[in-house]
Amino acid sequence: MDIDILNQVEMIKSAINNIDKDYYHLKTIDGNKVRERVFCYELYHQFRILSGDKNPFRFNGEPDKRGNSQFRTNHQRNPDFIFHVPGKMENNTYVIEVKGKYLNSEVLKDFKTIDIFITHYNYKIGLFIIYNYSLDRFSSLINENKKDFINIKNKKKIKVLCKKSASAPIEESTLFNIL
C-alpha cells in the first residue's frame, strides 16, 4: 500500500482518537442518542486540524454524485467521506463510511457503497468506521449475517476501524479477516 495512503489512514485514526466522548452519544432532552452526523462533523473538524490546507488531496464530506457524468445512475451513492483530488478520477484515494450503531441493512449498504467506489471509480481503499463497538462485537454481528456480505468483492481492500468509546483504542481489521 502506498506510503501516503498509510499516512492519511494514520491521520484519520488520530482524528478519531481526538473526538471527545460527547460526540459518541449526543445528550438530548430525551436522553443520550447516537447521532452519526454529529460524530462525522467532529471527525471532519479533527481531520482538518491535523491535515491543514497544504495537501493537494481533499477530505470531502458526503459528495453528492447525482448528475455526475462519471457515475452510473445505479452508482450515484453519497459516502460519508472521500479523500481525492477534486475534478479528477485518477487520484481517488479512499472512501469512508461511518456508523454509530449496527443495523445490518445500513451496514451492508455502506459496504456496498465502498465496494462500488473501489471497483468502478479507482478508489484504492475503503474505510468503514464504527464507533460504540469493539472489533469482537462488530465481527460477531457481521458473522451472524455473513451470507449478506459474500458478494462484496474488495473485502481485502476494506479496512474496518472499531472504537468502542472515546477512551478505548482503535481496533482494526479488514472485512476479509472479519468474515
C-alpha positions as MATLAB code, in Angstrom:
seq = 'MDIDILNQVEMIKSAINNIDKDYYHLKTIDGNKVRERVFCYELYHQFRILSGDKNPFRFNGEPDKRGNSQFRTNHQRNPDFIFHVPGKMENNTYVIEVKGKYLNSEVLKDFKTIDIFITHYNYKIGLFIIYNYSLDRFSSLINENKKDFINIKNKKKIKVLCKKSASAPIEESTLFNIL';
ca = [
       0.000    0.000    0.000;
       1.258    3.471   -0.895;
       3.008    5.281    1.999;
       0.880    8.415    1.502;
      -2.276    6.346    1.905;
      -0.861    4.810    5.072;
      -0.060    8.282    6.412;
      -3.563    9.501    5.617;
      -5.142    6.482    7.324;
      -2.980    7.153   10.385;
      -4.174   10.760   10.323;
      -7.804    9.557   10.210;
      -7.096    7.313   13.194;
      -5.533   10.250   15.064;
      -8.575   12.379   14.242;
     -10.878    9.640   15.583;
      -8.801    9.459   18.756;
      -9.233   13.222   19.210;
     -13.041   13.016   19.234;
     -14.465   13.720   22.677;
     -16.861   11.278   24.357;
     -19.766   13.738   23.967;
     -19.773   13.011   20.211;
     -20.332    9.264   20.709;
     -23.725    9.848   22.334;
     -25.381   13.227   21.973;
     -27.199   14.484   25.052;
     -30.789   15.345   24.150;
     -33.868   16.180   26.150;
     -34.913   12.536   25.672;
     -31.594   11.100   26.848;
     -28.385   10.199   25.059;
     -28.706    9.407   21.331;
     -26.258    8.083   18.777;
     -26.101   10.695   16.014;
     -23.789    9.745   13.160;
     -23.823   13.230   11.593;
     -22.613   14.841   14.811;
     -19.754   12.352   15.047;
     -18.894   12.836   11.349;
     -18.800   16.624   11.631;
     -16.377   16.333   14.522;
     -14.274   13.771   12.631;
     -14.074   16.194    9.712;
     -13.095   19.024   12.064;
     -10.396   16.956   13.786;
      -9.002   15.730   10.467;
      -8.800   19.275    9.084;
      -6.944   20.428   12.208;
      -4.366   17.675   11.674;
      -4.038   17.949    7.893;
      -4.031   21.695    7.283;
      -4.607   23.206    3.834;
      -1.363   22.388    2.016;
      -2.358   18.933    0.806;
      -3.482   18.628   -2.863;
      -5.928   15.928   -1.763;
      -9.231   16.921   -0.207;
     -11.200   15.268    2.518;
     -14.797   15.890    1.441;
     -17.963   15.006    3.300;
     -20.944   13.398    1.576;
     -20.221   14.404   -2.001;
     -23.461   14.240   -3.959;
     -22.894   12.116   -7.074;
     -26.278   12.837   -8.703;
     -25.736   14.336  -12.123;
     -22.020   13.461  -12.168;
     -21.432   12.068  -15.649;
     -18.633    9.798  -14.394;
     -21.011    7.861  -12.129;
     -23.567    5.411  -13.461;
     -27.112    6.089  -12.299;
     -27.174    2.976  -10.103;
     -23.830    4.014   -8.540;
     -24.785    7.535   -7.516;
     -24.296    6.996   -3.806;
     -23.043    9.516   -1.302;
     -20.411    8.036    1.009;
     -19.802    9.825    4.300;
     -16.343   10.971    3.154;
     -13.966   10.672    0.240;
     -10.294   11.539    0.023;
      -9.417   12.600   -3.524;
      -8.219   15.345   -5.837;
     -11.398   17.182   -6.861;
     -12.200   17.129  -10.576;
     -10.031   14.106  -11.359;
     -10.742   10.401  -11.264;
      -7.149    9.128  -11.275;
      -6.255   10.302   -7.756;
      -9.132    8.775   -5.819;
      -7.551    7.540   -2.631;
     -10.129    6.310   -0.145;
     -13.823    6.242    0.520;
     -15.181    6.236    4.086;
     -18.451    5.172    5.670;
     -19.225    5.752    9.363;
     -21.738    4.107   11.687;
     -22.505    4.661   15.354;
     -24.988    1.826   15.705;
     -25.285   -1.515   13.986;
     -28.256   -2.091   11.702;
     -27.444   -4.891    9.271;
     -29.192   -3.331    6.258;
     -27.407    0.021    6.729;
     -24.012   -1.567    7.331;
     -24.459   -3.745    4.248;
     -25.436   -0.684    2.166;
     -22.295    1.111    3.368;
     -20.038   -1.825    2.467;
     -21.687   -1.992   -0.978;
     -21.040    1.740   -1.461;
     -17.377    1.305   -0.550;
     -17.143   -1.718   -2.867;
     -18.652    0.210   -5.802;
     -16.227    3.109   -5.349;
     -13.228    0.761   -5.249;
     -14.399   -1.461   -8.120;
     -15.652    1.180  -10.550;
     -14.123    4.538   -9.622;
     -10.458    3.851   -8.848;
     -10.556    4.349   -5.081;
      -7.603    2.490   -3.625;
      -9.096    1.510   -0.267;
     -12.238    1.795    1.788;
     -12.534    2.612    5.457;
     -15.523    1.552    7.493;
     -15.513    3.316   10.849;
     -17.851    2.026   13.529;
     -17.887    3.649   16.925;
     -19.569    2.357   20.101;
     -18.484   -1.207   19.164;
     -15.454   -3.333   19.863;
     -13.982   -5.328   16.997;
     -15.141   -8.563   18.651;
     -18.736   -7.343   18.943;
     -18.787   -5.954   15.403;
     -17.263   -9.161   13.997;
     -19.876  -11.201   15.805;
     -22.716   -9.101   14.345;
     -21.276   -9.269   10.827;
     -20.835  -13.027   11.036;
     -24.437  -13.505   12.187;
     -25.347  -12.181    8.730;
     -22.284  -13.426    6.858;
     -24.282  -14.519    3.792;
     -25.293  -10.872    3.184;
     -21.651   -9.818    2.779;
     -20.444  -12.604    0.466;
     -20.846  -10.521   -2.721;
     -18.600   -7.687   -1.531;
     -15.678   -8.000   -3.997;
     -12.976   -5.924   -2.300;
     -13.002   -7.440    1.180;
      -9.209   -7.213    1.436;
      -9.215   -3.508    0.481;
     -11.833   -2.512    3.073;
     -10.305   -1.665    6.417;
     -12.639   -1.705    9.417;
     -11.860    0.640   12.312;
     -13.751   -0.016   15.557;
     -13.715    2.312   18.553;
     -15.863    1.213   21.472;
     -15.594    4.524   23.315;
     -13.620    7.748   23.257;
     -11.140    6.283   25.744;
     -10.799    2.880   24.025;
      -8.065    2.136   21.486;
      -8.960    1.792   17.820;
      -9.152   -1.843   16.782;
      -8.749   -2.646   13.111;
      -9.070   -5.455   10.644;
     -10.141   -5.974    7.064;
     -13.589   -7.110    6.081;
     -11.899  -10.192    4.632;
     -10.390  -11.141    8.012;
     -13.650  -10.474    9.851;
     -15.580  -12.799    7.555;
];
